[in-house]
Short mmCIF file of C-alpha atoms in Angstrom, two decimals:
data_model
loop_
_atom_site.label_atom_id
_atom_site.label_comp_id
_atom_site.label_asym_id
_atom_site.label_seq_id
_atom_site.Cartn_x
_atom_site.Cartn_y
_atom_site.Cartn_z
CA UNK A 1 20.20 -18.76 -4.17
CA UNK A 2 22.24 -17.57 -7.10
CA UNK A 3 19.08 -17.63 -9.27
CA UNK A 4 17.24 -15.34 -6.92
CA UNK A 5 20.28 -13.06 -6.51
CA UNK A 6 20.59 -12.75 -10.12
CA UNK A 7 16.85 -12.16 -10.45
CA UNK A 8 17.06 -9.52 -8.19
CA UNK A 9 19.92 -8.19 -10.14
CA UNK A 10 18.11 -8.27 -13.36
CA UNK A 11 15.09 -6.62 -11.93
CA UNK A 12 17.26 -3.65 -10.66
CA UNK A 13 18.92 -3.72 -14.03
CA UNK A 14 15.62 -3.58 -15.90
CA UNK A 15 14.38 -0.56 -13.92
CA UNK A 16 17.47 1.42 -14.28
CA UNK A 17 17.33 0.47 -18.06
CA UNK A 18 13.63 1.55 -18.14
CA UNK A 19 14.26 4.82 -16.43
CA UNK A 20 17.32 5.78 -18.51
CA UNK A 21 15.50 4.77 -21.89
CA UNK A 22 12.51 6.79 -20.81
CA UNK A 23 14.92 9.81 -20.23
CA UNK A 24 16.55 9.37 -23.71
CA UNK A 25 13.41 8.94 -25.45
CA UNK A 26 12.04 11.90 -23.81
CA UNK A 27 14.86 13.83 -24.77
CA UNK A 28 14.51 12.94 -28.56
CA UNK A 29 10.72 11.75 -28.90
CA UNK A 30 9.00 13.69 -31.80
CA UNK A 31 12.00 16.21 -32.06
CA UNK A 32 12.26 17.53 -35.50
CA UNK A 33 15.58 17.20 -37.39
CA UNK A 34 16.60 20.72 -36.59
CA UNK A 35 16.09 19.85 -32.83
CA UNK A 36 13.85 22.91 -32.29
CA UNK A 37 10.88 21.30 -30.24
CA UNK A 38 11.31 22.61 -26.62
CA UNK A 39 11.43 20.23 -23.73
CA UNK A 40 8.02 19.82 -21.92
CA UNK A 41 8.22 20.32 -18.06
CA UNK A 42 4.97 18.56 -17.51
CA UNK A 43 5.59 15.27 -19.44
CA UNK A 44 9.35 15.26 -19.20
CA UNK A 45 11.00 17.10 -16.45
CA UNK A 46 7.92 16.86 -13.95
CA UNK A 47 8.22 13.09 -13.77
CA UNK A 48 12.01 13.09 -13.00
CA UNK A 49 11.50 15.49 -9.96
CA UNK A 50 8.53 13.35 -8.87
CA UNK A 51 10.56 10.24 -8.69
CA UNK A 52 13.71 11.71 -7.29
CA UNK A 53 13.14 15.16 -5.31
CA UNK A 54 9.52 15.70 -4.29
CA UNK A 55 9.45 13.31 -1.47
CA UNK A 56 11.98 15.25 0.41
CA UNK A 57 10.85 18.83 -0.86
CA UNK A 58 7.31 19.19 -0.52
CA UNK A 59 5.09 21.25 1.74
CA UNK A 60 4.67 18.50 4.31
CA UNK A 61 8.51 18.13 4.40
CA UNK A 62 10.47 20.87 2.81
CA UNK A 63 14.25 19.84 3.52
CA UNK A 64 16.33 22.92 3.25
CA UNK A 65 13.38 25.05 2.79
CA UNK A 66 13.16 24.14 -0.77
CA UNK A 67 9.52 23.09 -2.13
CA UNK A 68 9.44 21.53 -5.43
CA UNK A 69 5.86 20.66 -5.93
CA UNK A 70 5.07 24.39 -6.50
CA UNK A 71 6.25 25.51 -9.86
CA UNK A 72 7.04 29.11 -8.47
CA UNK A 73 8.82 27.46 -5.56
CA UNK A 74 10.72 25.36 -7.85
CA UNK A 75 12.75 28.46 -9.00
CA UNK A 76 13.42 29.98 -5.67
CA UNK A 77 15.55 27.09 -4.24
CA UNK A 78 16.40 26.56 -0.77
CA UNK A 79 17.71 28.35 2.26
CA UNK A 80 21.35 28.61 1.32
CA UNK A 81 21.92 27.89 -2.42
CA UNK A 82 20.29 30.81 -4.32
CA UNK A 83 18.18 30.68 -7.00
CA UNK A 84 17.64 26.93 -8.16
CA UNK A 85 16.58 27.66 -11.68
CA UNK A 86 17.49 30.93 -13.78
CA UNK A 87 15.53 30.50 -17.12
CA UNK A 88 17.82 30.70 -19.75
CA UNK A 89 20.75 30.37 -17.72
CA UNK A 90 21.91 26.81 -16.81
CA UNK A 91 25.32 27.96 -15.42
CA UNK A 92 23.74 30.11 -13.08
CA UNK A 93 21.07 27.61 -11.87
CA UNK A 94 22.00 26.07 -8.49
CA UNK A 95 19.89 22.98 -9.35
CA UNK A 96 22.37 21.80 -11.98
CA UNK A 97 25.28 22.34 -9.73
CA UNK A 98 23.76 20.02 -6.83
CA UNK A 99 22.61 17.24 -9.33
CA UNK A 100 25.79 16.95 -11.19
CA UNK A 101 28.14 14.18 -10.25
CA UNK A 102 31.67 14.93 -9.24
CA UNK A 103 34.70 13.29 -10.37
CA UNK A 104 33.98 10.23 -8.26
CA UNK A 105 30.53 9.72 -9.56
CA UNK A 106 28.73 11.25 -6.38
CA UNK A 107 26.27 13.95 -6.44
CA UNK A 108 24.96 16.35 -3.70
CA UNK A 109 21.39 15.63 -4.68
CA UNK A 110 19.21 13.61 -4.67
CA UNK A 111 20.40 13.10 -1.05
CA UNK A 112 21.13 9.29 -0.20
CA UNK A 113 20.37 8.19 -3.61
CA UNK A 114 22.26 7.44 -6.90
CA UNK A 115 22.75 10.44 -8.99
CA UNK A 116 20.50 11.37 -11.82
CA UNK A 117 21.43 9.69 -15.15
CA UNK A 118 23.42 11.91 -17.67
CA UNK A 119 20.35 11.60 -19.88
CA UNK A 120 18.17 13.22 -17.25
CA UNK A 121 20.41 15.76 -16.30
CA UNK A 122 20.98 16.86 -20.03
CA UNK A 123 17.10 16.93 -20.38
CA UNK A 124 16.77 19.34 -17.27
CA UNK A 125 19.75 21.46 -18.47
CA UNK A 126 18.07 21.84 -22.08
CA UNK A 127 14.87 22.81 -20.45
CA UNK A 128 16.46 25.59 -18.32
CA UNK A 129 18.39 26.87 -21.54
CA UNK A 130 15.21 27.09 -23.41
CA UNK A 131 13.66 29.29 -20.60
CA UNK A 132 12.18 26.92 -18.12
CA UNK A 133 8.51 27.26 -19.13
CA UNK A 134 5.63 25.68 -17.68
CA UNK A 135 3.37 23.97 -19.89
CA UNK A 136 1.35 22.23 -17.33
CA UNK A 137 -2.30 21.75 -18.71
CA UNK A 138 -4.91 24.05 -16.80
CA UNK A 139 -6.61 20.86 -15.89
CA UNK A 140 -3.72 19.35 -14.08
CA UNK A 141 -2.87 22.49 -12.01
CA UNK A 142 -4.45 21.43 -8.93
CA UNK A 143 -2.78 22.28 -5.48
CA UNK A 144 -3.41 19.99 -2.63
CA UNK A 145 -1.41 20.46 0.68
CA UNK A 146 -2.09 21.72 4.26
CA UNK A 147 -3.12 25.02 3.19
CA UNK A 148 -5.18 24.01 0.11
CA UNK A 149 -6.79 20.69 1.81
CA UNK A 150 -9.10 18.58 -0.12
CA UNK A 151 -12.73 19.80 -0.24
CA UNK A 152 -15.36 16.86 -0.36
CA UNK A 153 -18.58 17.07 -1.83
CA UNK A 154 -19.44 13.55 -1.09
CA UNK A 155 -17.87 11.07 1.30
CA UNK A 156 -14.54 9.37 -0.01
CA UNK A 157 -14.20 5.68 -0.53
CA UNK A 158 -12.36 4.37 2.51
CA UNK A 159 -9.72 1.83 1.67
CA UNK A 160 -8.08 1.31 5.17
CA UNK A 161 -8.47 1.91 8.84
CA UNK A 162 -6.32 1.40 11.97
CA UNK A 163 -6.35 2.07 15.86
CA UNK A 164 -3.49 3.57 17.41
CA UNK A 165 -2.06 1.10 20.13
CA UNK A 166 -3.02 3.15 23.01
CA UNK A 167 -6.53 3.38 21.73
CA UNK A 168 -6.87 7.04 21.37
CA UNK A 169 -6.85 7.63 17.60
CA UNK A 170 -8.42 6.05 14.42
CA UNK A 171 -6.54 6.62 11.25
CA UNK A 172 -8.82 6.90 8.17
CA UNK A 173 -7.58 6.66 4.48
CA UNK A 174 -8.99 9.87 2.53
CA UNK A 175 -8.11 11.47 -0.74
CA UNK A 176 -4.59 12.98 -0.77
CA UNK A 177 -4.82 12.67 3.03
CA UNK A 178 -5.11 10.56 6.16
CA UNK A 179 -7.54 11.67 8.63
CA UNK A 180 -6.97 11.16 12.32
CA UNK A 181 -10.16 10.81 14.39
CA UNK A 182 -10.79 10.38 17.93
CA UNK A 183 -10.99 6.65 18.63
CA UNK A 184 -14.75 6.80 19.39
CA UNK A 185 -15.63 8.91 16.23
CA UNK A 186 -16.34 12.20 18.12
CA UNK A 187 -14.20 14.37 16.32
CA UNK A 188 -11.53 15.01 13.89
CA UNK A 189 -7.86 15.57 15.43
CA UNK A 190 -5.57 16.09 12.42
CA UNK A 191 -5.47 15.96 8.71
CA UNK A 192 -2.15 14.52 7.34
CA UNK A 193 -2.02 15.66 3.71
CA UNK A 194 0.64 14.49 1.42
CA UNK A 195 1.69 14.11 -2.27
CA UNK A 196 -0.30 10.67 -2.92
CA UNK A 197 -3.78 11.01 -4.35
CA UNK A 198 -4.79 7.39 -3.48
CA UNK A 199 -4.11 6.05 0.02
CA UNK A 200 -4.15 2.25 0.12
CA UNK A 201 -3.21 1.34 3.59
CA UNK A 202 -2.43 2.92 7.06
CA UNK A 203 -0.82 1.24 9.81
CA UNK A 204 0.46 2.66 13.16
CA UNK A 205 4.05 1.47 14.42
CA UNK A 206 4.01 -1.08 17.36
CA UNK A 207 4.91 1.75 19.73
CA UNK A 208 2.21 4.26 18.19
CA UNK A 209 4.58 6.89 17.67
CA UNK A 210 4.61 6.82 13.87
CA UNK A 211 2.03 6.11 10.99
CA UNK A 212 2.94 4.16 7.84
CA UNK A 213 0.88 5.20 4.79
CA UNK A 214 1.10 3.65 1.23
CA UNK A 215 -0.37 4.77 -1.76
CA UNK A 216 0.53 7.02 -4.63
CA UNK A 217 -0.69 8.29 -7.94
CA UNK A 218 -1.95 5.58 -10.33
CA UNK A 219 0.27 4.56 -13.05
CA UNK A 220 2.72 7.20 -12.21
CA UNK A 221 4.28 6.78 -8.98
CA UNK A 222 4.13 4.92 -5.40
CA UNK A 223 5.02 6.42 -2.24
CA UNK A 224 5.43 5.25 1.36
CA UNK A 225 5.11 8.12 3.94
CA UNK A 226 5.89 8.07 7.54
CA UNK A 227 4.30 10.56 9.82
CA UNK A 228 5.25 11.62 13.18
CA UNK A 229 1.86 11.20 15.03
CA UNK A 230 2.45 13.58 17.87
CA UNK A 231 4.06 16.43 15.83
CA UNK A 232 1.50 15.66 12.74
CA UNK A 233 4.67 16.08 10.59
CA UNK A 234 5.81 14.07 7.64
CA UNK A 235 9.11 12.21 8.86
CA UNK A 236 9.72 10.24 5.66
CA UNK A 237 8.59 10.07 2.08
CA UNK A 238 9.81 7.28 -0.17
CA UNK A 239 9.12 7.07 -3.86
CA UNK A 240 9.12 3.61 -5.51
CA UNK A 241 7.82 1.87 -8.71
CA UNK A 242 5.43 3.27 -11.18
CA UNK A 243 2.02 2.65 -9.52
CA UNK A 244 0.27 2.79 -6.15
CA UNK A 245 1.61 0.56 -3.53
CA UNK A 246 -0.29 -1.52 -0.96
CA UNK A 247 -0.33 -3.40 2.25
CA UNK A 248 1.96 -1.81 4.79
CA UNK A 249 3.25 -3.74 7.83
CA UNK A 250 5.71 -2.92 10.59
CA UNK A 251 8.38 -5.26 11.58
CA UNK A 252 7.88 -6.17 15.27
CA UNK A 253 10.88 -4.06 16.35
CA UNK A 254 9.45 -0.88 14.43
CA UNK A 255 12.62 -0.50 12.25
CA UNK A 256 11.24 -1.70 8.99
CA UNK A 257 8.05 -1.18 6.84
CA UNK A 258 7.08 -3.74 4.20
CA UNK A 259 4.79 -3.24 1.44
CA UNK A 260 3.27 -4.92 -1.92
CA UNK A 261 3.71 -3.37 -5.29
CA UNK A 262 1.78 -3.34 -8.72
CA UNK A 263 5.09 -4.57 -10.49
CA UNK A 264 4.57 -7.80 -8.52
CA UNK A 265 7.37 -7.28 -6.06
CA UNK A 266 7.51 -7.06 -2.29
CA UNK A 267 9.88 -4.62 -0.63
CA UNK A 268 10.63 -3.10 2.82
CA UNK A 269 12.51 0.09 3.78
CA UNK A 270 14.39 1.20 6.65
CA UNK A 271 11.53 3.24 8.33
CA UNK A 272 13.97 5.92 9.47
CA UNK A 273 16.13 6.44 6.38
CA UNK A 274 13.90 4.98 3.56
CA UNK A 275 16.59 2.80 2.36
CA UNK A 276 15.45 -0.37 0.64
CA UNK A 277 16.43 -3.48 2.61
CA UNK A 278 14.39 -6.28 1.30
CA UNK A 279 13.20 -7.16 -2.17
CA UNK A 280 11.21 -10.19 -3.26
CA UNK A 281 9.98 -10.91 -6.97
CA UNK A 282 8.42 -14.39 -6.54
CA UNK A 283 4.93 -13.17 -7.22
CA UNK A 284 3.24 -13.18 -10.66
CA UNK A 285 0.80 -10.53 -10.01
CA UNK A 286 0.23 -7.39 -7.78
CA UNK A 287 1.22 -7.68 -4.02
CA UNK A 288 -1.75 -6.57 -2.02
CA UNK A 289 -0.69 -7.40 1.69
CA UNK A 290 2.26 -8.05 3.82
CA UNK A 291 2.83 -9.24 7.54
CA UNK A 292 5.82 -10.20 9.63
CA UNK A 293 5.96 -13.40 11.64
CA UNK A 294 5.96 -13.28 15.44
CA UNK A 295 9.67 -12.87 15.79
CA UNK A 296 10.19 -10.65 12.59
CA UNK A 297 12.58 -13.01 11.09
CA UNK A 298 10.12 -13.83 7.90
CA UNK A 299 7.82 -11.88 5.75
CA UNK A 300 4.63 -13.07 4.41
CA UNK A 301 3.18 -11.53 1.22
CA UNK A 302 -0.23 -12.08 -0.53
CA UNK A 303 -1.38 -10.97 -3.92
CA UNK A 304 -3.65 -11.28 -6.83
CA UNK A 305 -1.54 -14.48 -8.10
CA UNK A 306 -3.76 -16.62 -5.63
CA UNK A 307 -0.76 -17.29 -3.39
CA UNK A 308 0.70 -16.27 0.05
CA UNK A 309 4.56 -16.59 0.08
CA UNK A 310 6.95 -17.02 2.73
CA UNK A 311 10.33 -15.13 2.64
CA UNK A 312 13.26 -14.98 5.05
CA UNK A 313 13.61 -11.24 5.65
CA UNK A 314 17.23 -10.73 6.32
CA UNK A 315 18.40 -12.32 3.20
CA UNK A 316 15.38 -11.86 0.83
CA UNK A 317 15.37 -15.58 0.23
CA UNK A 318 12.23 -16.88 -0.90
CA UNK A 319 11.23 -20.14 0.98
CA UNK A 320 7.86 -21.56 -0.08
CA UNK A 321 4.24 -20.84 -0.91
CA UNK A 322 1.89 -21.00 2.22
CA UNK A 323 -1.26 -21.35 0.46
CA UNK A 324 -1.73 -24.14 -2.16
CA UNK A 325 -0.94 -23.70 -5.92
CA UNK A 326 -3.24 -26.47 -6.88
CA UNK A 327 -6.06 -25.37 -9.19
CA UNK A 328 -9.09 -24.41 -7.38
CA UNK A 329 -7.56 -24.65 -3.88
CA UNK A 330 -8.19 -20.82 -4.12
CA UNK A 331 -10.49 -19.51 -6.61
CA UNK A 332 -8.98 -15.88 -6.99
CA UNK A 333 -6.67 -13.53 -5.69
CA UNK A 334 -5.95 -12.67 -2.08
CA UNK A 335 -6.72 -9.07 -1.11
CA UNK A 336 -6.10 -8.90 2.54
CA UNK A 337 -3.84 -10.78 5.11
CA UNK A 338 -3.61 -10.60 8.71
CA UNK A 339 -1.26 -12.51 11.23
CA UNK A 340 -2.46 -13.91 14.53
CA UNK A 341 -1.11 -11.71 17.29
CA UNK A 342 0.93 -14.51 19.01
CA UNK A 343 0.50 -17.53 16.93
CA UNK A 344 2.38 -18.26 13.66
CA UNK A 345 -0.84 -18.43 11.65
CA UNK A 346 -2.25 -16.14 8.97
CA UNK A 347 -5.79 -15.32 8.05
CA UNK A 348 -6.53 -14.55 4.42
CA UNK A 349 -9.52 -13.42 2.24
CA UNK A 350 -10.02 -12.55 -1.34
CA UNK A 351 -11.77 -13.15 -4.60
CA UNK A 352 -13.46 -16.59 -3.37
CA UNK A 353 -14.98 -15.10 -0.49
CA UNK A 354 -14.00 -17.46 2.21
CA UNK A 355 -11.85 -16.39 5.14
CA UNK A 356 -9.16 -18.96 5.71
CA UNK A 357 -6.52 -19.73 8.21
CA UNK A 358 -3.10 -21.10 7.25
CA UNK A 359 -0.01 -22.00 9.37
CA UNK A 360 3.08 -19.94 8.34
CA UNK A 361 5.73 -23.02 8.75
CA UNK A 362 5.01 -26.30 7.27
CA UNK A 363 4.71 -29.22 9.42
CA UNK A 364 4.60 -31.94 6.76
CA UNK A 365 6.87 -32.75 3.83
CA UNK A 366 6.53 -30.45 0.83
CA UNK A 367 4.56 -32.24 -1.87
CA UNK A 368 3.62 -30.52 -5.27
CA UNK A 369 -0.37 -30.13 -5.05
CA UNK A 370 -1.01 -30.39 -1.37
CA UNK A 371 -2.83 -27.72 0.83
CA UNK A 372 -1.11 -28.94 3.96
CA UNK A 373 -0.91 -25.53 5.73
CA UNK A 374 -4.56 -24.89 5.87
CA UNK A 375 -6.04 -25.09 9.41
CA UNK A 376 -9.47 -23.73 9.04
CA UNK A 377 -11.82 -22.31 6.14
CA UNK A 378 -14.83 -20.49 7.02
CA UNK A 379 -18.43 -20.17 4.98
CA UNK A 380 -18.40 -18.11 2.02
CA UNK A 381 -19.19 -14.33 2.22
CA UNK A 382 -21.18 -12.39 -0.59
CA UNK A 383 -18.62 -11.19 -3.23
CA UNK A 384 -14.78 -10.57 -2.50
CA UNK A 385 -13.28 -10.16 0.87
CA UNK A 386 -11.23 -6.88 1.02
CA UNK A 387 -10.29 -6.87 4.65
CA UNK A 388 -9.60 -9.38 7.58
CA UNK A 389 -8.33 -8.31 11.01
CA UNK A 390 -7.76 -10.06 14.31
CA UNK A 391 -8.55 -8.70 17.65
CA UNK A 392 -5.35 -7.62 19.72
CA UNK A 393 -5.89 -10.62 21.90
CA UNK A 394 -6.22 -12.96 18.90
CA UNK A 395 -9.31 -14.45 20.33
CA UNK A 396 -11.51 -13.26 17.32
CA UNK A 397 -11.27 -12.18 13.80
CA UNK A 398 -13.43 -10.16 11.43
CA UNK A 399 -13.67 -10.16 7.62
CA UNK A 400 -15.37 -7.48 5.27
CA UNK A 401 -16.73 -8.28 1.82
CA UNK A 402 -18.26 -6.49 -1.01
CA UNK A 403 -20.48 -7.24 -4.15
CA UNK A 404 -22.39 -4.83 -6.33
CA UNK A 405 -22.33 -1.86 -3.75
CA UNK A 406 -23.37 -4.24 -1.07
CA UNK A 407 -21.35 -5.36 1.96
CA UNK A 408 -21.05 -7.89 4.86
CA UNK A 409 -18.93 -8.04 8.09
CA UNK A 410 -18.62 -11.19 10.08
CA UNK A 411 -16.93 -11.98 13.28
CA UNK A 412 -15.68 -15.43 14.24
CA UNK A 413 -13.97 -17.00 17.02
CA UNK A 414 -10.35 -17.79 16.40
CA UNK A 415 -9.58 -20.41 18.82
CA UNK A 416 -7.47 -23.08 17.23
CA UNK A 417 -5.96 -26.48 18.41
CA UNK A 418 -2.41 -26.22 19.52
CA UNK A 419 -1.39 -29.48 17.61
CA UNK A 420 -2.65 -31.00 14.37
CA UNK A 421 -3.69 -34.59 14.91
CA UNK A 422 -1.24 -37.00 13.23
CA UNK A 423 -4.06 -38.58 11.05
CA UNK A 424 -4.88 -35.07 9.83
CA UNK A 425 -1.12 -34.46 8.89
CA UNK A 426 -1.17 -37.68 7.03
CA UNK A 427 -3.95 -36.61 4.84
CA UNK A 428 -2.74 -33.05 4.41
CA UNK A 429 0.62 -34.40 3.25
CA UNK A 430 -1.11 -36.03 0.26
CA UNK A 431 -1.60 -34.16 -2.98
CA UNK A 432 -5.20 -33.16 -3.34
CA UNK A 433 -6.05 -35.58 -6.29
CA UNK A 434 -4.65 -38.51 -4.38
CA UNK A 435 -6.93 -38.15 -1.35
CA UNK A 436 -9.62 -40.70 -0.85
CA UNK A 437 -13.23 -39.70 -0.43
CA UNK A 438 -13.33 -40.53 3.17
CA UNK A 439 -9.96 -38.61 3.76
CA UNK A 440 -11.48 -35.59 2.05
CA UNK A 441 -14.67 -35.72 4.21
CA UNK A 442 -12.45 -36.27 7.40
CA UNK A 443 -10.25 -33.24 6.28
CA UNK A 444 -13.13 -31.04 5.58
CA UNK A 445 -14.59 -31.80 9.11
CA UNK A 446 -11.26 -30.87 10.78
CA UNK A 447 -11.29 -27.62 8.74
CA UNK A 448 -14.60 -26.70 9.98
CA UNK A 449 -14.70 -28.16 13.37
CA UNK A 450 -15.14 -25.45 16.07
CA UNK A 451 -15.96 -22.70 13.45
CA UNK A 452 -18.13 -20.39 15.48
CA UNK A 453 -19.73 -17.25 13.99
CA UNK A 454 -20.05 -14.47 16.64
CA UNK A 455 -21.84 -11.70 14.78
CA UNK A 456 -22.74 -10.94 11.07
CA UNK A 457 -23.97 -7.87 9.82
CA UNK A 458 -25.46 -7.35 6.28
CA UNK A 459 -24.68 -3.54 5.01
CA UNK A 460 -26.89 -2.86 1.91
CA UNK A 461 -25.61 0.62 1.33
CA UNK A 462 -21.83 -0.19 0.98
CA UNK A 463 -19.29 -2.62 0.18
CA UNK A 464 -16.79 -3.07 3.02
CA UNK A 465 -13.12 -2.43 2.06
CA UNK A 466 -11.59 -1.62 5.58
CA UNK A 467 -11.88 -3.03 9.24
CA UNK A 468 -10.15 -2.33 12.52
CA UNK A 469 -10.58 -3.62 16.03
CA UNK A 470 -10.05 -1.22 18.89
CA UNK A 471 -7.15 -2.32 21.20
CA UNK A 472 -9.60 -3.42 23.82
CA UNK A 473 -11.47 -5.62 21.31
CA UNK A 474 -14.64 -4.17 22.22
CA UNK A 475 -15.35 -2.13 18.94
CA UNK A 476 -14.97 -2.99 15.38
CA UNK A 477 -14.65 -0.18 12.73
CA UNK A 478 -15.77 -0.88 9.27
CA UNK A 479 -15.95 1.50 6.13
CA UNK A 480 -16.00 1.14 2.46
CA UNK A 481 -17.56 2.48 -0.67
CA UNK A 482 -20.21 4.85 0.83
CA UNK A 483 -17.56 6.70 2.77
CA UNK A 484 -18.95 6.26 6.42
CA UNK A 485 -17.42 4.60 9.34
CA UNK A 486 -19.73 2.18 11.09
CA UNK A 487 -18.73 1.48 14.75
CA UNK A 488 -19.83 -2.06 15.70
CA UNK A 489 -20.11 -3.78 18.82
CA UNK A 490 -17.68 -6.60 18.31
CA UNK A 491 -19.66 -8.98 20.61
CA UNK A 492 -22.84 -8.89 18.55
CA UNK A 493 -22.13 -6.91 15.38
CA UNK A 494 -24.98 -4.31 16.31
CA UNK A 495 -24.09 -0.67 14.98
CA UNK A 496 -23.34 1.68 17.81
CA UNK A 497 -22.48 4.77 15.91
CA UNK A 498 -22.12 5.81 12.01
CA UNK A 499 -20.07 8.91 11.12
CA UNK A 500 -18.85 10.68 8.00
CA UNK A 501 -15.02 11.32 8.60
CA UNK A 502 -14.92 14.34 6.32
CA UNK A 503 -16.80 17.67 6.29
CA UNK A 504 -18.87 17.94 3.25
CA UNK A 505 -19.35 21.03 1.07
CA UNK A 506 -22.32 21.94 -1.03
CA UNK A 507 -21.53 20.80 -4.66
CA UNK A 508 -21.94 23.44 -7.16
CA UNK A 509 -22.36 23.52 -11.04
CA UNK A 510 -18.61 24.06 -11.38
CA UNK A 511 -17.66 21.19 -9.30
CA UNK A 512 -19.88 18.91 -10.83
CA UNK A 513 -17.47 17.33 -13.50
CA UNK A 514 -15.41 14.46 -12.09
CA UNK A 515 -12.89 12.07 -13.56
CA UNK A 516 -12.79 8.40 -12.83
CA UNK A 517 -10.37 8.87 -9.98
CA UNK A 518 -12.88 11.50 -8.36
CA UNK A 519 -10.79 14.51 -9.07
CA UNK A 520 -12.57 17.57 -10.75
CA UNK A 521 -10.90 18.68 -14.11
CA UNK A 522 -12.63 22.24 -13.97
CA UNK A 523 -13.48 25.01 -11.76
CA UNK A 524 -11.98 24.32 -8.25
CA UNK A 525 -9.97 21.38 -8.86
CA UNK A 526 -9.38 20.74 -5.11
CA UNK A 527 -13.00 19.50 -4.43
CA UNK A 528 -13.57 15.74 -4.56
CA UNK A 529 -16.79 14.27 -6.10
CA UNK A 530 -16.07 10.42 -5.67
CA UNK A 531 -17.68 8.19 -8.12
CA UNK A 532 -20.56 6.02 -6.64
CA UNK A 533 -18.93 2.78 -7.68
CA UNK A 534 -16.85 0.19 -6.18
CA UNK A 535 -12.94 0.85 -6.77
CA UNK A 536 -11.72 -2.68 -6.54
CA UNK A 537 -7.79 -3.23 -6.05
CA UNK A 538 -7.99 -6.79 -7.57
#
């Protein structure tokens, strides 16, 4: 317990040290001896504002009437403070007064957070004194918001889907936005456009009133967005870490949102305030998925380190690995995780291509090298599994995979025995290397007993990255690398309908140039030209 607490403190201290060191180095890096090199807004000031300010001051959520994502708006200030920045006059700039700590070490902004470090404040002050110039390169001066929505010339890669609990809406991950469609695919209802370029996961709250979105800007910042579904308004923007974040899940009571990060941590925030209330650093690689147990007392996480881990939610105390750490028990990272709606079982899928069901809570004594929590292992699928989902009643599950631009969707019966036979428990309690050949055969038979495939659909034109069952369990939505959403009959896998979730514009010569992340760097930089390749998270 002391070790975990100290590890948490060390991680927090490292993050603070990194931020301060960056600010200090940014203040002095490359500066001549006479100190004449000007401060760069683009490379030095903008990252500070992105990490600490823009979540609450953006077009989708302009607190106090202040928008900081637009350079011109950055100078104007909010409703009551007057000019936020007066070039050449730091003492007349309201921003400095708001971010400067008082005698008690408290600052008015950023609201609800620790004050900026003195090195960061000094950097902003120096930039204002030098005239507050904008050195943003022309290639980076793109503007994407509700008034300047993304324009697509090709369908976007779709990384996540989710149906609203009432079955009326389907949330679709796009570029810089989440698209809300009618559940049957008959029309677009709304576009929820935010700061994050990449959208990695979308999940409705248990009551359907809010939508959690995780993503960010690769290698720059991660963000959790919470949208008010009825009002189509951004209720919360929470920036964290220095890369995109993954695998959003709601606590059963709808009060917390958990997610995985590329810094190998699992975190959770208060869904209303954005306050971080959970932290776990037990993983050794990116964390790509999270789920809560049935009661919401434990958080289960899964990632590229080939493990699924169990942690007490209230205390952030790591308990155990659910999956085995035995070599070859899993042949690669776990990309997706889902919990059975009523049972304490998890379904995982990843690089080894085989869907597997594990019990969350151990029933046998912990032995290093065992794989005692495994209940069922299903046949291999082509490539990597990127999405697994249970139907709402828990009777069936689906898995989607991708390999070299091709995909497959399978649907299986999820019926499992209520109790594990004593002889099977005895075998599971042994280390893998200690099991006799007859025991291995017996255990394999148990793992595959009753496995029933309901449907299988090969999709030559697209890898599958996202799945979602409609609440009534009749329809399975599948999407991925080709940007189409396929509505499948969950009973037999037959395609009922296929749509492109965005309106496509005709590409022109000026929009033909695209970078690796699909954003043009010339001409109309709002036009999106996605690359026709698999964007793999693991």
